[in-house]
mmCIF file of C-alpha atoms in Angstrom:
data_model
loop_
_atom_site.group_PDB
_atom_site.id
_atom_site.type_symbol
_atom_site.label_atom_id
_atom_site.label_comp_id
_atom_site.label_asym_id
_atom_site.label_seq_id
_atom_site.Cartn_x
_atom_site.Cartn_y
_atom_site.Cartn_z
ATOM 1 C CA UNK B 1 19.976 -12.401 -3.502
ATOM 2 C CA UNK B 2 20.466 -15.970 -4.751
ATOM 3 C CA UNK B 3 17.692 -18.770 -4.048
ATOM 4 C CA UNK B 4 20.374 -20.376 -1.820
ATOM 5 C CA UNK B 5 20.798 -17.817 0.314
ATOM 6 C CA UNK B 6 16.683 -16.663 0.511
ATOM 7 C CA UNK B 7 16.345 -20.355 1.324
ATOM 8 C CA UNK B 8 18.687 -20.254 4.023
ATOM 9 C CA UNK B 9 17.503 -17.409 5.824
ATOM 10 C CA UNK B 10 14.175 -18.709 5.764
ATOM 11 C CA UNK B 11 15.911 -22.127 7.612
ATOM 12 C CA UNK B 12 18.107 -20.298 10.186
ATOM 13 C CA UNK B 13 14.648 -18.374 11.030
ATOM 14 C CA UNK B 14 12.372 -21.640 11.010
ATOM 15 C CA UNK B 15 14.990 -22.937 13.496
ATOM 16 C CA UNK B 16 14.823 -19.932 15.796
ATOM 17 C CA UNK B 17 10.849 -20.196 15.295
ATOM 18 C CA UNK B 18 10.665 -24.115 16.560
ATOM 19 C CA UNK B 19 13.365 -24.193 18.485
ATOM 20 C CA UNK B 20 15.583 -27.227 16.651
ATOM 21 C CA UNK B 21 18.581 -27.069 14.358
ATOM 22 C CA UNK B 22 18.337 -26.028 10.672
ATOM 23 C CA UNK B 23 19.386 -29.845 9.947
ATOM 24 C CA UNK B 24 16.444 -31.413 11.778
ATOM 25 C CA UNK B 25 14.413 -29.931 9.031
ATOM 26 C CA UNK B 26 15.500 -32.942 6.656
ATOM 27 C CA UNK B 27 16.387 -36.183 8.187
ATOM 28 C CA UNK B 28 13.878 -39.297 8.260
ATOM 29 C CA UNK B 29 11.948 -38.969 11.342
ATOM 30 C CA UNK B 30 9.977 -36.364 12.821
ATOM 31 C CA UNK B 31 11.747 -34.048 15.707
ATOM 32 C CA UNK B 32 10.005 -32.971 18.741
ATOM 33 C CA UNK B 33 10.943 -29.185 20.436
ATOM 34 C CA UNK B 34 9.970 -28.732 23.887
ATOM 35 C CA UNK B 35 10.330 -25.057 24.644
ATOM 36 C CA UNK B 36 9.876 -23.287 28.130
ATOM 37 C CA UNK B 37 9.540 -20.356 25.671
ATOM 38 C CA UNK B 38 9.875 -19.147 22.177
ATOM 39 C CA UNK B 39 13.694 -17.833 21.682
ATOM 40 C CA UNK B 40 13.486 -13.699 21.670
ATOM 41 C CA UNK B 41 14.532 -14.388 17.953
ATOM 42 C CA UNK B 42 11.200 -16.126 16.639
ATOM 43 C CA UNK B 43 8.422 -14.236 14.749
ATOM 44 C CA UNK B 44 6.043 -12.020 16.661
ATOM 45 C CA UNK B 45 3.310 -14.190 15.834
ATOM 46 C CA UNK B 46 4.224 -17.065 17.458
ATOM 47 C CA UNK B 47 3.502 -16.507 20.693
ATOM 48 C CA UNK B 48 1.132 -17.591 24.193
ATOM 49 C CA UNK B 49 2.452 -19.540 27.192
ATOM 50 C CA UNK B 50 0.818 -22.738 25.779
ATOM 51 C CA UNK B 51 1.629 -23.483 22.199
ATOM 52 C CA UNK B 52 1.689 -25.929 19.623
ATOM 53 C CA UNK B 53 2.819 -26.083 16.713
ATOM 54 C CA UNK B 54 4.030 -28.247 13.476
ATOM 55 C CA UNK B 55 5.855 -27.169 10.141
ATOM 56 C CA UNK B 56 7.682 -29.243 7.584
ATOM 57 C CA UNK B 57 9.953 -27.895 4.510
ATOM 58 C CA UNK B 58 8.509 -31.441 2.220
ATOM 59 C CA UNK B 59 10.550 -34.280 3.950
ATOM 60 C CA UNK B 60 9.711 -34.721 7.808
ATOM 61 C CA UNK B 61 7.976 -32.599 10.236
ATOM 62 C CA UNK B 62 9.001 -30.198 13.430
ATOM 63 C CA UNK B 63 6.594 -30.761 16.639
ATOM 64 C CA UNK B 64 7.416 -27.744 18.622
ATOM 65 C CA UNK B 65 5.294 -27.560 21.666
ATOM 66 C CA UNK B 66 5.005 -26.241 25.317
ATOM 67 C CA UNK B 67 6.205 -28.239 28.191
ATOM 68 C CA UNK B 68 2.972 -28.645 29.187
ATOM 69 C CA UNK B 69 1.763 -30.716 25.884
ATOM 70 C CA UNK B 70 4.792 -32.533 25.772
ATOM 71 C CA UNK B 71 2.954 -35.891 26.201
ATOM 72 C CA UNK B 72 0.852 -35.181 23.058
ATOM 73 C CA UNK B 73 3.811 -33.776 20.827
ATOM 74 C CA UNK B 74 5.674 -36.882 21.252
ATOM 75 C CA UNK B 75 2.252 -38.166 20.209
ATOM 76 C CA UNK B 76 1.693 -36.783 17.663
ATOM 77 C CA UNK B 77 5.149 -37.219 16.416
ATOM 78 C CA UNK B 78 5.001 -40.880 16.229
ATOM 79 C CA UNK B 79 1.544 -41.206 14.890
ATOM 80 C CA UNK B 80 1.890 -39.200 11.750
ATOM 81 C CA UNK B 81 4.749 -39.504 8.900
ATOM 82 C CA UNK B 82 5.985 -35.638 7.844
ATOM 83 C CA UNK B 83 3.364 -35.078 4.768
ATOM 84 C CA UNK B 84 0.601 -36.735 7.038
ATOM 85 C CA UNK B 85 0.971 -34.085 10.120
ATOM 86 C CA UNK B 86 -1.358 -31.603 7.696
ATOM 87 C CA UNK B 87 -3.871 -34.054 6.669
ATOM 88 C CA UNK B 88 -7.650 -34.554 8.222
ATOM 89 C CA UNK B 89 -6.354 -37.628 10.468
ATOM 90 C CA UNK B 90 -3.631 -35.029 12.066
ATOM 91 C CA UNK B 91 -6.318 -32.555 12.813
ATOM 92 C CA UNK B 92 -9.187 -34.615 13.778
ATOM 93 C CA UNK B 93 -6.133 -36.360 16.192
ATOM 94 C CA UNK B 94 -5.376 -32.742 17.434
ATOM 95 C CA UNK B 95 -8.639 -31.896 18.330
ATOM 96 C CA UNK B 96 -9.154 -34.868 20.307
ATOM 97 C CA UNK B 97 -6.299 -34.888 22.533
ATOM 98 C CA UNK B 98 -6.060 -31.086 22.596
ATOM 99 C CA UNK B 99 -9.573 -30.505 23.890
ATOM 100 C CA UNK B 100 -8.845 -30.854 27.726
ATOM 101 C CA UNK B 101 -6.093 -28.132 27.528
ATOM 102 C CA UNK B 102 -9.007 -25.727 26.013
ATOM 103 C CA UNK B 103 -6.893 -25.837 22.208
ATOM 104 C CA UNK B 104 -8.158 -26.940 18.923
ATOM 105 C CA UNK B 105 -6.911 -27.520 15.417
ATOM 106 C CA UNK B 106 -5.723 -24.173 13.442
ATOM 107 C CA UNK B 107 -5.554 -23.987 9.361
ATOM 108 C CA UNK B 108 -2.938 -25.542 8.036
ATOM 109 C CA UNK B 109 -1.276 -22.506 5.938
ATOM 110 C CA UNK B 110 1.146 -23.025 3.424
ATOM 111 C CA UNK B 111 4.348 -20.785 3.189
ATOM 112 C CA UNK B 112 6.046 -18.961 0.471
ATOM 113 C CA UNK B 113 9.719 -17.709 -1.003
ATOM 114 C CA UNK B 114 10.096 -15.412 -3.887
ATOM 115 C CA UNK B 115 12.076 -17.840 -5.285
ATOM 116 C CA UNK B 116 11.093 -17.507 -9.143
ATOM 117 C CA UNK B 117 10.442 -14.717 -11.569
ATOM 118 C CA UNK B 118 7.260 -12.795 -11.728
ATOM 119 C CA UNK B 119 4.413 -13.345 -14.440
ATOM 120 C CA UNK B 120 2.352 -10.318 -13.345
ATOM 121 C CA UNK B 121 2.053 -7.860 -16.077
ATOM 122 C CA UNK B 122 1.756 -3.877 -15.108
ATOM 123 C CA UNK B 123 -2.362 -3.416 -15.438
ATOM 124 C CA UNK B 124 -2.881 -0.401 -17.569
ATOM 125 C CA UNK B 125 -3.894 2.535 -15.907
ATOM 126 C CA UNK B 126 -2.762 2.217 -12.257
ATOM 127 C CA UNK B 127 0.041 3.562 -10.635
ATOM 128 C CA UNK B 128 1.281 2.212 -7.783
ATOM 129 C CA UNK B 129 2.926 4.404 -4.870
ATOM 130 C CA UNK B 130 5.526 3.489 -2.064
ATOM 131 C CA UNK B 131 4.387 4.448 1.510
ATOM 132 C CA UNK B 132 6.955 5.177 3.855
ATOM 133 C CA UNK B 133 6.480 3.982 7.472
ATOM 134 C CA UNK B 134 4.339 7.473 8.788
ATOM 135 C CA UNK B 135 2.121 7.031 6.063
ATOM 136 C CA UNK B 136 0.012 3.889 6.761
ATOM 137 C CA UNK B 137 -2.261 5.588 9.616
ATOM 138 C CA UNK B 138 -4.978 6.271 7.363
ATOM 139 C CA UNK B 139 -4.999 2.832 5.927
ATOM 140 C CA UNK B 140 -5.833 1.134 9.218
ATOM 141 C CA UNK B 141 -8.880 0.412 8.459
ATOM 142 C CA UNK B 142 -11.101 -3.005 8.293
ATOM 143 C CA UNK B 143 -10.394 -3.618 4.389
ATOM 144 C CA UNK B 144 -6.722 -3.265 4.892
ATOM 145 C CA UNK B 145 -6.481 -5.928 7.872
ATOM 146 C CA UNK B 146 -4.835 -8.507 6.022
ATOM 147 C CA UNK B 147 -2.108 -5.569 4.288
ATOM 148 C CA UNK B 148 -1.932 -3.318 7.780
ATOM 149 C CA UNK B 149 -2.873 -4.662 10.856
ATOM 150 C CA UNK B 150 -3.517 -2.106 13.652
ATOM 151 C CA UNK B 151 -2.933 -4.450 16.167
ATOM 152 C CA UNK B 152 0.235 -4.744 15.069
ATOM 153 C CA UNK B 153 1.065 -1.150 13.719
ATOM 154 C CA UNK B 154 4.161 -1.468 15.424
ATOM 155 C CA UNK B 155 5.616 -4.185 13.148
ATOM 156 C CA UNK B 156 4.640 -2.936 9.478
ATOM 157 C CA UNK B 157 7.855 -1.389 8.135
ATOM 158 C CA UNK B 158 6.123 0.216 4.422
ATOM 159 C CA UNK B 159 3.504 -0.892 1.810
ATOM 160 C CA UNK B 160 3.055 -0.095 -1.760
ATOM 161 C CA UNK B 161 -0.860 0.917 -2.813
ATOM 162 C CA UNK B 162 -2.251 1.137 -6.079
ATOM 163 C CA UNK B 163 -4.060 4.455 -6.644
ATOM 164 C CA UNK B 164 -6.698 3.192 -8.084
ATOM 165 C CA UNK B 165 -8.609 2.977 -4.640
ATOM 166 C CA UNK B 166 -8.667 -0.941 -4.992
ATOM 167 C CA UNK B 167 -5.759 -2.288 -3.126
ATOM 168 C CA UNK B 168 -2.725 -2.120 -0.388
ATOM 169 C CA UNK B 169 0.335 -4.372 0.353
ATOM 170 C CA UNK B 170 1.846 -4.036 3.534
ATOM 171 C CA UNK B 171 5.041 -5.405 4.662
ATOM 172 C CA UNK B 172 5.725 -6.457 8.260
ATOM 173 C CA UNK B 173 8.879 -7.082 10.383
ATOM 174 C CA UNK B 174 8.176 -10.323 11.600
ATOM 175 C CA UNK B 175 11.701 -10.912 12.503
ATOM 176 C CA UNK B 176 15.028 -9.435 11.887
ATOM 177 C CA UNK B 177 15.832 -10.893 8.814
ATOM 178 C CA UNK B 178 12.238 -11.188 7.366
ATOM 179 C CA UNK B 179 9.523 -9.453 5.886
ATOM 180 C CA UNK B 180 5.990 -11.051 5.832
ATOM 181 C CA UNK B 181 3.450 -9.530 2.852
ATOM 182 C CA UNK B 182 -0.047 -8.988 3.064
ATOM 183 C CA UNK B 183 -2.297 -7.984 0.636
ATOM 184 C CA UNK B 184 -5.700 -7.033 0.217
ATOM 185 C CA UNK B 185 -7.830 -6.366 -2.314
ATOM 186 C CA UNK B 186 -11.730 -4.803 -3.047
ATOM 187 C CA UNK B 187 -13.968 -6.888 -4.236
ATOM 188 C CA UNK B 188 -14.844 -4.059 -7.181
ATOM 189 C CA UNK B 189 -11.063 -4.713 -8.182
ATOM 190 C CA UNK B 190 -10.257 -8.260 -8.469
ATOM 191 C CA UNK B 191 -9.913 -10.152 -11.499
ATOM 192 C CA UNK B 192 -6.945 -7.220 -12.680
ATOM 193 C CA UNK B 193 -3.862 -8.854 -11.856
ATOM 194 C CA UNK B 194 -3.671 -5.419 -9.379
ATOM 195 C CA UNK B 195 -2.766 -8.388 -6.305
ATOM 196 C CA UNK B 196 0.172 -10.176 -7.760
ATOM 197 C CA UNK B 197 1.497 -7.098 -9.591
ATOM 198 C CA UNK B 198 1.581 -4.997 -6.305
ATOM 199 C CA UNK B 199 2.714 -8.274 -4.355
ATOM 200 C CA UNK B 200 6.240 -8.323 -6.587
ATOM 201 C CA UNK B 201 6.837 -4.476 -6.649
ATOM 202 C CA UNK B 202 6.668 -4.469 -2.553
ATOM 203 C CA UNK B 203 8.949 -7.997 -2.937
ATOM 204 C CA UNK B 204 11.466 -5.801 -5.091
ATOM 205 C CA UNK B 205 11.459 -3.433 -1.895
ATOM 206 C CA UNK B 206 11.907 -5.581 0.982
ATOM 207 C CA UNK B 207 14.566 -7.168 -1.294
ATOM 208 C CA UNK B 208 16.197 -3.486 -1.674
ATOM 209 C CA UNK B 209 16.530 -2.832 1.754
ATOM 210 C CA UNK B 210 18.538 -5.826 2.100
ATOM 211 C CA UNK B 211 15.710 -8.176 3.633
ATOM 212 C CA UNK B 212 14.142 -11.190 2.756
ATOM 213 C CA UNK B 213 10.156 -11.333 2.211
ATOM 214 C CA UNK B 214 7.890 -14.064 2.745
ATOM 215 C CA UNK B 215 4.134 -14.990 1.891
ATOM 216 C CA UNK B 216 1.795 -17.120 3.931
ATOM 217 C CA UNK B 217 -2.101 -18.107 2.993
ATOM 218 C CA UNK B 218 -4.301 -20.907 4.614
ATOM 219 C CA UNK B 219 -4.069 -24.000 2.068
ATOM 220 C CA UNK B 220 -7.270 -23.650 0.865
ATOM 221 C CA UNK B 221 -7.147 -20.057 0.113
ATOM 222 C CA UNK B 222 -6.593 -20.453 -4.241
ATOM 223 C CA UNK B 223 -6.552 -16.822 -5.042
ATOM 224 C CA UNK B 224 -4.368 -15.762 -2.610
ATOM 225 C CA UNK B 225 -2.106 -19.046 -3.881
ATOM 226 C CA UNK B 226 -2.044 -17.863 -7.291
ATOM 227 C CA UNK B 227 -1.461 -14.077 -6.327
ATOM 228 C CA UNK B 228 2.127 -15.548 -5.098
ATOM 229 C CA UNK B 229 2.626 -17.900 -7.733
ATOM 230 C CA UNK B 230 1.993 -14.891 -10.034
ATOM 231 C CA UNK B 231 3.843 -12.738 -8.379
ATOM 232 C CA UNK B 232 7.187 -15.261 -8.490
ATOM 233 C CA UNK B 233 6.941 -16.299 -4.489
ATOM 234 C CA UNK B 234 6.779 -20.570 -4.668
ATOM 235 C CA UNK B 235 5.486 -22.779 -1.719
ATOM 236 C CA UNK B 236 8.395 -24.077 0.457
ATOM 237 C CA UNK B 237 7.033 -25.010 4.053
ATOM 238 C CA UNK B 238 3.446 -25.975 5.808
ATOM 239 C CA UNK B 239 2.139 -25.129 9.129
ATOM 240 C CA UNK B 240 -0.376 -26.484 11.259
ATOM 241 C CA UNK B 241 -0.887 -24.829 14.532
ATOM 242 C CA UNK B 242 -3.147 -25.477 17.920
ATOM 243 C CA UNK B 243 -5.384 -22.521 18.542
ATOM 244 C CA UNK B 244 -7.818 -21.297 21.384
ATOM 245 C CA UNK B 245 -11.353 -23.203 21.077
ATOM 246 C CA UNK B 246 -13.236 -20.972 19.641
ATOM 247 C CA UNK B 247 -17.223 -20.492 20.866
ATOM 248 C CA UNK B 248 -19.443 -23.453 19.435
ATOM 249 C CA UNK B 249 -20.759 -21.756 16.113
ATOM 250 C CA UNK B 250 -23.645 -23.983 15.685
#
């Protein structure tokens, strides 16, 4: 599948997601999507009555929002320029005028396309297996979560593990034309190149059933940035989304 064509899936999608056109993604100013609801069509994991949520692909940004916050989407639209809307202003600005609806701040998570060629070489010693869709019971478990979410059992499609007993990559059907990766990895077993390796052979799979996969980490997260890189996925769009308040930690 050509870049152009990965790259315009991942559009069509992002438009379903925030309810705009694929366009809006790259003129001047920031757009603002008031939804009743998310479109049938979005990802699973954008969901909730009240929502809130902001993504760019490098030029402006998207405000997509509930009708209820449409007051501080227009807000926020006019007080940030695209590249700001991830920045600590944006999220210190979030959590102020987000606090009466019982919403904070989320991570801002970056988002990623296998858009170049992988520079993972095969670790010696490990083979890595393909598991087919009634195989991934027994790896829903708490050191799979990120790979295989149980939660979400219903989603994940396959995964590839390494039989080494140090990692799993699951795949899940986010939406109909996408496949989001997950991968996670023992502590005993890091430092192999076992993450990006396994990352690009369960790429090569979604990309052989005739689907497009995609990779998402919060932005501070630099292993699991490099694992991509590695593993020939680059960085193509940023998120920032409102989240529950979460109990005072301190």
């Amino acid at each position: 599948m050509s870049e152009e064509k990965i790259l315009e899936i991942a559009l069509k999608q992002s438009a379903e997601d925030f309810g705009c056109a694929r366009r809006d993604f790259f003129v001047d100013e920031n757009v603002v999507s008031i939804l009743d609801r998310r479109s049938e069509r979005a990802r699973k994991d954008l969901k909730g009555e009240l929502f809130f949520d902001v993504a760019s692909f490098g030029k402006n940004a998207i405000v997509c929002a509930s009708r209820e916050l449409s007051g501080e989407a227009y807000g926020f639209a006019r007080a940030f320029s695209g590249k700001d809307c991830f920045g600590a202003d944006a999220i210190r600005w979030l959590d102020k005028n987000l606090f009466g609806r019982g919403l904070e701040a989320g991570a801002v998570s970056l988002y990623f396309l296998p858009l170049g060629e992988p520079t993972c070489p095969t670790p010696d010693n490990v083979r890595f297996v393909f598991l087919e869709k009634e195989s991934l019971p027994p790896f829903y478990l708490p050191q799979w979560s990120n790979a295989l979410c149980e939660e979400r059992k219903g989603l994940d499609a396959f995964a590839v593990a390494a039989l080494c007993g140090g990692l799993t990559a699951g795949a899940s059907c986010d939406c109909s034309d996408m496949l989001q990766i997950g991968v996670d990895v023992l502590p005993a077993f890091r430092g192999r190149g076992l993450g990006a390796a396994l990352t690009s052979r369960l790429a090569a799979c979604i990309r052989a059933a005739g689907k497009t996969a995609f990779y998402c980490c919060e932005a501070g997260n630099l292993p699991s940035i490099k694992t991509a890189l590695r593993s020939g996925f680059r960085p193509t769009a940023t998120r920032l989304s409102a989240q529950k308040q979460k109990p005072d930690a301190f």
